[in-house]
Coordinates of C-alpha atoms and ligand atoms in Angstrom, one line a residue:
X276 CA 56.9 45.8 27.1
X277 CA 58.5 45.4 30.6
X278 CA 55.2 46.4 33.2
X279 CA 56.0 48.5 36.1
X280 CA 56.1 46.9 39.6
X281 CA 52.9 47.3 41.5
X282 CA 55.1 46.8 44.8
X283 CA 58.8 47.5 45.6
X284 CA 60.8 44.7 44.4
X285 CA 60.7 41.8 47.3
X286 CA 63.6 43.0 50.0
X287 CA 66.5 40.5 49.6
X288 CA 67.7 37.8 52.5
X289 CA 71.1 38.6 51.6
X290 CA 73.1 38.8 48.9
X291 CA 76.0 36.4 47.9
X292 CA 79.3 37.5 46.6
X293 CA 79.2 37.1 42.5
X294 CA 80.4 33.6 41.8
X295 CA 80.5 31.9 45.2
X296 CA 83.8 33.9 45.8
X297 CA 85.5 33.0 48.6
X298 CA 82.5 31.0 49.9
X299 CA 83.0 27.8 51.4
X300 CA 80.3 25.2 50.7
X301 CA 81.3 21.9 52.2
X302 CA 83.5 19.7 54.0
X303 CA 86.2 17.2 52.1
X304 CA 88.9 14.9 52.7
X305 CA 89.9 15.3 49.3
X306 CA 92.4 17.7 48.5
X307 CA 93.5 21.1 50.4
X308 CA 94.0 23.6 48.1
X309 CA 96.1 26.5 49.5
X310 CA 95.9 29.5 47.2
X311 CA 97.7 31.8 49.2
X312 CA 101.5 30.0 49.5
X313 CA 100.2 28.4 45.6
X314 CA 100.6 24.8 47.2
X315 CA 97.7 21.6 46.8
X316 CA 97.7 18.4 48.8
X317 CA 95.8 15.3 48.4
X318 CA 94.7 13.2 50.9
X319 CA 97.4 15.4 53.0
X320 CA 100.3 14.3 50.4
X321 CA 101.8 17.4 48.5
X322 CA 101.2 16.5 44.7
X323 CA 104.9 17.2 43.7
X324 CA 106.0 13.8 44.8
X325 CA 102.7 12.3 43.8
X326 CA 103.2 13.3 40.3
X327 CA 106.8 12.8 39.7
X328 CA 107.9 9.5 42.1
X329 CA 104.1 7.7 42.1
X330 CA 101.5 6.7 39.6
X331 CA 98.2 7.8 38.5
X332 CA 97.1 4.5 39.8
X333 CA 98.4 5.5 43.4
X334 CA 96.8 8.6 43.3
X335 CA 93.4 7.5 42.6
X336 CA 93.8 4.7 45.0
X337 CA 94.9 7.7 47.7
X338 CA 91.5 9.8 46.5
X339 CA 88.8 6.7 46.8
X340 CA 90.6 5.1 50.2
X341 CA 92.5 7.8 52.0
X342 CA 95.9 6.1 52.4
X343 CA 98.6 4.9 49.6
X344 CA 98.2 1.4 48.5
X345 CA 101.0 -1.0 50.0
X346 CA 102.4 -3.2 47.1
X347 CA 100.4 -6.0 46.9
X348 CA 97.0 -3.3 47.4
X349 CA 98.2 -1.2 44.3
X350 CA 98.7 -4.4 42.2
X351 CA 95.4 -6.1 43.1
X352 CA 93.7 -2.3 42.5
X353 CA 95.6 -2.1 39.5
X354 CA 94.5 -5.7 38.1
X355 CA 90.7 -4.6 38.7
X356 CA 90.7 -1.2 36.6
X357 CA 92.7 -3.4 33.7
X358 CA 89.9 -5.8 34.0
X359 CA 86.8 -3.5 33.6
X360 CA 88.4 -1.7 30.7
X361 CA 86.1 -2.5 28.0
X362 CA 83.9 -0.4 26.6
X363 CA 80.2 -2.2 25.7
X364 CA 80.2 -2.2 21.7
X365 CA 76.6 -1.1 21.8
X366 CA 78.1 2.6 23.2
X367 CA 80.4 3.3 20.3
X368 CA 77.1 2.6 18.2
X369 CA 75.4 5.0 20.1
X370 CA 78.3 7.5 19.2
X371 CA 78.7 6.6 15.4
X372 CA 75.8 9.2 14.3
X373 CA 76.8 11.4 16.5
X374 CA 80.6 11.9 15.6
X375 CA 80.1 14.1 12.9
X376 CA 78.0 16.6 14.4
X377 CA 79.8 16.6 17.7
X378 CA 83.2 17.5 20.1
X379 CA 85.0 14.8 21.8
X380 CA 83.4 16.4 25.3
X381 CA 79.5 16.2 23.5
X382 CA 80.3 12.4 22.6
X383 CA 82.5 11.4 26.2
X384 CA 79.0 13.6 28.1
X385 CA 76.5 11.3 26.2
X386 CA 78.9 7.8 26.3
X387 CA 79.0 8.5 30.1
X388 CA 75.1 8.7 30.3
X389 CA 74.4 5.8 28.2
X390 CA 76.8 3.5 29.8
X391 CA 74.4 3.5 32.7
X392 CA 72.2 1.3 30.7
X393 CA 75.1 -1.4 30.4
X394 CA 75.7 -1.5 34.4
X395 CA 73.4 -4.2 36.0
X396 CA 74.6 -2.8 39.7
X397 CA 73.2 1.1 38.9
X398 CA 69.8 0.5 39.7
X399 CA 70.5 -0.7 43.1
X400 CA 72.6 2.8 43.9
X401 CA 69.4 5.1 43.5
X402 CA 68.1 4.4 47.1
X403 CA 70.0 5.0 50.5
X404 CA 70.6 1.1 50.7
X405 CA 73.1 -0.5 53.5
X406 CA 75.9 -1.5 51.1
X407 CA 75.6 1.0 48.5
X408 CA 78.5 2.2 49.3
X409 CA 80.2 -1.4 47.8
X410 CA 78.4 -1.3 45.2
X411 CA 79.1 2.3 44.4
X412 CA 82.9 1.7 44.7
X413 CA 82.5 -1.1 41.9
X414 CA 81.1 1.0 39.5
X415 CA 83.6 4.1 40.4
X416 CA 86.3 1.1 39.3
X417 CA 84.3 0.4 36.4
X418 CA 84.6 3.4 34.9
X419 CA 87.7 5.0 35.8
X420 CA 89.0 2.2 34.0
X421 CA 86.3 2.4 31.1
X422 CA 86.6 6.4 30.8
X423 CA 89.9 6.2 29.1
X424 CA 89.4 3.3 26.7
X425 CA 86.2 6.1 26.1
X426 CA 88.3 9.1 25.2
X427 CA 90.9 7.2 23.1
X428 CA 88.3 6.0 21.3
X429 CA 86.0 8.9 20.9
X430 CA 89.5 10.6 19.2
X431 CA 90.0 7.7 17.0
X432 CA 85.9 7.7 15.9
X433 CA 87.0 11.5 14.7
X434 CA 89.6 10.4 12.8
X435 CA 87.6 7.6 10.9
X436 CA 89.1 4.8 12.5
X437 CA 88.2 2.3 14.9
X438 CA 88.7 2.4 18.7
X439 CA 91.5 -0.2 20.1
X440 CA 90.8 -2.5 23.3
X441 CA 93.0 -1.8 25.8
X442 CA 96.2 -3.9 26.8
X443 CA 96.4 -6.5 29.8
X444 CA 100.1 -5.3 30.4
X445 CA 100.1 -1.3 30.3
X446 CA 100.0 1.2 32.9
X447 CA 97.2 3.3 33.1
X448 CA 98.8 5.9 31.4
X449 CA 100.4 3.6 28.7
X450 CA 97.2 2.0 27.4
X451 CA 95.7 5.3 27.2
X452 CA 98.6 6.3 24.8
X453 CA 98.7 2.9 23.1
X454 CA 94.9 3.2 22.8
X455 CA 95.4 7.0 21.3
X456 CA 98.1 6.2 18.9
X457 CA 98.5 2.3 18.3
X458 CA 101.9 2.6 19.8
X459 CA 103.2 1.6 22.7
X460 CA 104.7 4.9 24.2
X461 CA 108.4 5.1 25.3
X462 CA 108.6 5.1 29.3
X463 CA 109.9 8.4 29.3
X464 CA 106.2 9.8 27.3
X465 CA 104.7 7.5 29.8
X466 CA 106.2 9.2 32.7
X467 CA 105.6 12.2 31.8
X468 CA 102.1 11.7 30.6
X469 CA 101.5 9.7 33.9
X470 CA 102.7 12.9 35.9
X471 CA 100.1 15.3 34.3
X472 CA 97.4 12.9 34.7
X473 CA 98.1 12.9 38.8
X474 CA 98.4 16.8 38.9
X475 CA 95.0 17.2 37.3
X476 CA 93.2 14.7 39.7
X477 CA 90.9 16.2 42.1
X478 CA 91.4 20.1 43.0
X479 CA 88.9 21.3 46.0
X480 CA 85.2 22.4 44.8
X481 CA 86.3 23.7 41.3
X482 CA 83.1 23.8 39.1
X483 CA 83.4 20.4 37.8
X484 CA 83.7 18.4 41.1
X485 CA 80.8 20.8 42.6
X486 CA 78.5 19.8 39.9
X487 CA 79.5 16.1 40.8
X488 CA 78.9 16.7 43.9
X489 CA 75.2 18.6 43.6
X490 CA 74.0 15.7 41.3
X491 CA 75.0 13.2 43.7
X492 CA 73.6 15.3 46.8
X493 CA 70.0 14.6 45.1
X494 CA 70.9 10.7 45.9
X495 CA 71.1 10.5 41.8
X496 CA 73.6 8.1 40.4
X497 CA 77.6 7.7 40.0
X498 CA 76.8 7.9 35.9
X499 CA 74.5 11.2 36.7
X500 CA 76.9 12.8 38.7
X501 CA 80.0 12.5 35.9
X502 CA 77.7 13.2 32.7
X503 CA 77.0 16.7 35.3
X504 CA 80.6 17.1 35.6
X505 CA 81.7 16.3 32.0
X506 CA 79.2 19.2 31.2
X507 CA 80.5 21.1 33.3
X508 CA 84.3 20.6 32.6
X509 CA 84.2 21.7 29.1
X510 CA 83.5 25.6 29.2
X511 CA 86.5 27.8 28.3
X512 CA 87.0 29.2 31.8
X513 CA 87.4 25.6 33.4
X514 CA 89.2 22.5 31.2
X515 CA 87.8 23.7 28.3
X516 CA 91.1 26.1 28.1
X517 CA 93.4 23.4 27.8
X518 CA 92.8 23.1 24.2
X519 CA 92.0 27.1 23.8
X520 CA 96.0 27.5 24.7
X521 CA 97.0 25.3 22.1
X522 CA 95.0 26.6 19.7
X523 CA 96.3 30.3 20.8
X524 CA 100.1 29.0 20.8
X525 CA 99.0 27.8 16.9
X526 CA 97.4 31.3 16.0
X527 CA 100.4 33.2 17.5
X528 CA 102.6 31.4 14.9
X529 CA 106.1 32.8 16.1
X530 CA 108.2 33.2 19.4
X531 CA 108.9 36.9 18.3
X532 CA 104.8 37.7 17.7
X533 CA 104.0 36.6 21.6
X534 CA 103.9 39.7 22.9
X535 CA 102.2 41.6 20.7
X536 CA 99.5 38.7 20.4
X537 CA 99.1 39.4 24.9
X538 CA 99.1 43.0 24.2
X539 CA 95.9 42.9 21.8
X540 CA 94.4 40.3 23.2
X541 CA 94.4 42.9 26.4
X542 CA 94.1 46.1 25.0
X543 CA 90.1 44.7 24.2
X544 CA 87.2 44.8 27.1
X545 CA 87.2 41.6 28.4
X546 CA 90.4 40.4 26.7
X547 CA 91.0 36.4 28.3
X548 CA 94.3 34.8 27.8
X549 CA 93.4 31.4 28.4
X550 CA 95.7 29.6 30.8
X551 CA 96.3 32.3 33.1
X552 CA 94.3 33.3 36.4
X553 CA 92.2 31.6 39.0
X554 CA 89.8 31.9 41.6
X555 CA 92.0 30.6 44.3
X556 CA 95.7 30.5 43.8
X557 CA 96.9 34.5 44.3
X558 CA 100.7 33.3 43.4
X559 CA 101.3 30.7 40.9
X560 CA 99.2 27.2 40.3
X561 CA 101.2 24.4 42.4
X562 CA 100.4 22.4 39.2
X563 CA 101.6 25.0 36.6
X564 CA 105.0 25.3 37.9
X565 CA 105.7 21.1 37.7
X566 CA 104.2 21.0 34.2
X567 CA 106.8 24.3 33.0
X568 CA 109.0 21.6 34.3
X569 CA 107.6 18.8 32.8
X570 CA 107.1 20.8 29.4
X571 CA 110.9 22.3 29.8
X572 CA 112.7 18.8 29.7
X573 CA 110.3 17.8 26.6
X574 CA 111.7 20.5 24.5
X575 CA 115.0 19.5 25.6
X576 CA 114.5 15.9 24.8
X577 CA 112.8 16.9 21.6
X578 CA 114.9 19.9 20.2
X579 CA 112.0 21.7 19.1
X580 CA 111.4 24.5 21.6
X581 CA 108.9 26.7 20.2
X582 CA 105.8 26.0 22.0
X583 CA 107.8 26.1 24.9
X584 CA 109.8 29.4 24.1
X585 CA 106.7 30.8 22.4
X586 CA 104.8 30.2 26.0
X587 CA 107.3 31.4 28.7
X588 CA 107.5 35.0 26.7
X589 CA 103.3 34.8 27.0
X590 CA 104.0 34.2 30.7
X591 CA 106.4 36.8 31.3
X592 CA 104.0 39.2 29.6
X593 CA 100.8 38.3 31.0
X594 CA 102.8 38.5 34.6
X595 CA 104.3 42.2 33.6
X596 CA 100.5 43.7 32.3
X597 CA 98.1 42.0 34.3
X598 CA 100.3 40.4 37.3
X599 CA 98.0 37.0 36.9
X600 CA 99.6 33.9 36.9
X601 CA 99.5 30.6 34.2
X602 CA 97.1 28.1 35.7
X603 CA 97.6 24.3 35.2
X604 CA 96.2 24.5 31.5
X605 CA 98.6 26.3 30.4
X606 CA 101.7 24.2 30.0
X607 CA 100.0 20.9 30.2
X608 CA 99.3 22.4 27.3
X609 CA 102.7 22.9 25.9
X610 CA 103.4 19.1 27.4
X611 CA 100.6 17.5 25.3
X612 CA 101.9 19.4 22.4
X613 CA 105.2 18.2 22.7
X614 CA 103.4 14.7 23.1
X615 CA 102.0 14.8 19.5
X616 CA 98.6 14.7 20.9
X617 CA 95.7 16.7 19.3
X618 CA 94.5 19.6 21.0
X619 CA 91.6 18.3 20.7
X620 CA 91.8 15.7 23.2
X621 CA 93.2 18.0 26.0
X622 CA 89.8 18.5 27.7
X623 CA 89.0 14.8 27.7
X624 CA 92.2 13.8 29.0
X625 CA 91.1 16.5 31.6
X626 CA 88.1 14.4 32.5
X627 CA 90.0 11.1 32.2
X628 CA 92.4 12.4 35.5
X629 CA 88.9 14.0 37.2
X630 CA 86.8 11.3 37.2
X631 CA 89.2 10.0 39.9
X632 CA 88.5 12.9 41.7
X633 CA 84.8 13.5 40.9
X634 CA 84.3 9.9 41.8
X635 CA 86.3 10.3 45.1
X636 CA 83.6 13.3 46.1
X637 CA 80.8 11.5 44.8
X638 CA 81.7 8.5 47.1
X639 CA 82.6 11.2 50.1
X640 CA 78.9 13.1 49.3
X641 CA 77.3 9.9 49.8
X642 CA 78.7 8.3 52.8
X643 CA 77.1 11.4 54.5
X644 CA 74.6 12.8 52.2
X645 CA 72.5 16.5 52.8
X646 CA 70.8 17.7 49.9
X647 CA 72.6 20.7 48.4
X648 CA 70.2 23.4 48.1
X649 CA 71.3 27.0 48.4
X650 CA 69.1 30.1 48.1
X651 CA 69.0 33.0 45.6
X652 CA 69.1 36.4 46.4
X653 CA 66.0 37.7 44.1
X654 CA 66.6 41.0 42.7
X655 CA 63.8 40.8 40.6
X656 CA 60.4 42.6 40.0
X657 CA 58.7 43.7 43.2
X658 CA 54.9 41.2 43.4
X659 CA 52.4 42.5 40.4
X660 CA 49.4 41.6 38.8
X661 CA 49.0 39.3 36.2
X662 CA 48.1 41.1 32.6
X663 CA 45.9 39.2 30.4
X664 CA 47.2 38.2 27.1
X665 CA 45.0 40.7 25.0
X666 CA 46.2 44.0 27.6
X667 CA 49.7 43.1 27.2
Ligands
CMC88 N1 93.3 37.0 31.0 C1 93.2 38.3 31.2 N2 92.8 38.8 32.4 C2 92.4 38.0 33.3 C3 92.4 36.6 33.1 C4 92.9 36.1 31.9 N3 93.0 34.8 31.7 N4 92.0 36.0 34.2 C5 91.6 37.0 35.1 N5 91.9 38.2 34.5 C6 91.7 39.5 35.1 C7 90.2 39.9 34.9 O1 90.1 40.7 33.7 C8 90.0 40.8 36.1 O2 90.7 42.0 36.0 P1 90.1 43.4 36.4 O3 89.9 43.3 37.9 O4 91.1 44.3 35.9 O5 88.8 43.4 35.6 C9 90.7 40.0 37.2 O6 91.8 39.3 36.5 C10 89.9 39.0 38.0 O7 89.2 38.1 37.0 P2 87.9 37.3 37.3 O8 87.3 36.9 36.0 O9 87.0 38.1 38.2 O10 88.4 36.1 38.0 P3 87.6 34.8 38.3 O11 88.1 34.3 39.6 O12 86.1 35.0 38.2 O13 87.9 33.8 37.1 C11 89.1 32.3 35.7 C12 88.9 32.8 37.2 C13 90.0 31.1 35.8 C14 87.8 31.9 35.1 C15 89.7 33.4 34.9 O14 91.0 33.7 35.4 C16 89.8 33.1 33.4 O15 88.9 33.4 32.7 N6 91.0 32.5 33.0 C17 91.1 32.1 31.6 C18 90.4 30.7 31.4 C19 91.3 29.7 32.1 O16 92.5 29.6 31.9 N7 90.6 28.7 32.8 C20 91.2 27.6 33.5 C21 91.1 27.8 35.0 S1 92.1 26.8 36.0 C22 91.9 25.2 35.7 C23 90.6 24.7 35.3 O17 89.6 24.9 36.1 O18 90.5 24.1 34.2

């Protein structure tokens, strides 16, 4: 039984709006997210040419150092993440039990963690230490290149097969493909897959890269702050909805049932269509409108337009009803459909393009570290007296 206060409850210091809305917590270098014309920049680059002229390798040497790589820079930062790109075999026998019993975001969230134990330079990172910054930026290179070798083969453990090493003479993008499939992708799939994993790099303070950045804030470890942000990543409302739009594009069945699927799906209290709305961006997600694109020229390529015909009427209804706008996980949804990849791997290829961007922050938190420590606002019971356990 609840007991009443003895005292009015405590008056608060001030109350927060719900969600951090609107709040800004921190300074970055990162990415500008401007939600009101629906445009994002890194490092002040806009990420249309990013995605669609560069190369994921460009763009996470733009988040870690500020400035493009010049030639000879992007193939000497190139050569290193190829190099680091195995995975110690003692993690996948961590995994093994676990496969069964687990998502592809459980197994990434606990191979991240344990890989700790296989880096001889951690250790050194948990202090303030002149040149931990060095240090730091070797393990950042260490597994960026690692977490994709990771995911490709965290989906082949799922499918009862073995993971594949990574090539010496892929892209990026490529290996992770080749390490997905077994194949080595056309350059038009690599393209394309290269594109979305640029536009999903680094995005502000989004949950993810705040977590990140919170776990680092403590001085805790690079491997601390990603296993925080994997967590973090795979809930529905954040990349978890990647693979929830799939999965509603596969229960929707038809082009002709779209509509009707929006207008249950809001006609019930608290009705979500995932893919659609965000926190920041009050006209259309930057990202969104490059991956319709993107997603667009697939279904040319491919002939088979459903997914993508099936998703513009879901648009055009959501837009009509609600007047909310897709997000980036809804067509790179569509894209990694027409890709032939499982839905299940969306939210780890997610965290394979963030972990540029949550290392970048990590590496920006501590080159000018402050605890992050906000208050709460207690609305709570007023001060009372304890009640023995026999009065209760
Ligand atoms: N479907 C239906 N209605 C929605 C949706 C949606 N997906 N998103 C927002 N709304 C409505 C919501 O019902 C509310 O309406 P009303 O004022 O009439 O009650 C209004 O829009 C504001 O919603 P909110 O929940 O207060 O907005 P938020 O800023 O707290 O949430 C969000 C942002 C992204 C969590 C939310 O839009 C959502 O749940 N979207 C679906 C999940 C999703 O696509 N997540 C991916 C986010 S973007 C990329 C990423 O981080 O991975």
């Amino acid at each position: 039984m609840t007991q009443a206060p003895t005292t009015p409850p405590a008056a608060s210091d001030s109350s927060a709006p719900k969600g951090l809305e609107g709040i800004t917590a921190g300074d970055t270098t990162k990415s500008r997210v401007d939600g009101v014309n629906g445009k994002l920049f890194y490092c002040g680059y806009p990420i249309e040419p990013l995605a669609e002229e560069g190369s994921f390798e460009e763009c996470v040497y733009l988040l870690w150092n500020g400035e493009l790589p010049n030639a000879a820079q992007l193939e000497s930062f190139t050569a290193d993440l190829r190099r680091e790109s195995t995975v110690p075999s003692e993690i996948w026998d961590v995994l093994r039990p676990l496969v069964k019993g687990s998502t592809q975001m459980d197994l990434l969230r606990t191979a991240v963690s344990a890989m700790s134990a296989f880096d001889d330079e951690v250790a050194d990172t948990r202090e303030a230490i002149d040149g931990r910054d060095e240090i730091e930026r070797r393990i950042a290179n260490r597994l960026q290149a690692r977490i994709s070798t990771l995911v490709a083969g965290i989906y082949r453990l799922k499918q009862g097969q073995k993971p594949i090493a990574a090539r010496d003479d892929l892209t990026y993008a490529a290996n992770f493909l080749y390490m997905v499939t077994g194949e080595e992708p056309g350059e038009y799939e690599e393209r394309i897959f290269d594109a979305a994993l640029t536009l999903h790099a680094d995005h502000g303070f989004n949950a993810s890269t705040f977590s990140a950045r919170v776990t680092a804030a403590t001085e805790a470890d690079i491997y601390g702050a990603i296993t925080s942000a994997i967590g973090t990543l795979a809930g529905r409302l954040h990349g978890g909805a990647n693979m929830r739009v799939m999965r509603m594009l596969e229960k929707v069945g038809e082009v002709d049932k779209a509509e009707a699927f929006v207008d249950d799906v809001l006609s019930q209290p608290k009705g979500r269509v995932m893919g659609f709305g965000h926190r920041v961006y009050k006209v259309e997600d930057p990202r969104a409108t490059v991956l319709r694109r993107m997603a667009k020229e697939l279904t040319d390529r491919t002939g088979n337009s459903k997914w993508f015909d099936m998703s513009v009427k879901i648009e055009n209804r959501v837009k009509d009803k609600k007047g909310i706008f897709p997000n980036v996980d809804f067509y790179s949804a569509s894209v990694y459909g027409s890709l032939e990849l499982d839905p299940e791997i969306f939210t780890p290829i997610f965290a394979v393009s963030r972990t540029s961007g949550w290392l970048a922050h990590v590496l920006e938190q501590h080159a000018d570290n402050r605890l992050i420590r906000p208050r709460a606002n207690y609305v709570g019971h007023g001060e009372r007296d304890y009640v023995a356990k026999a009065d209760r």
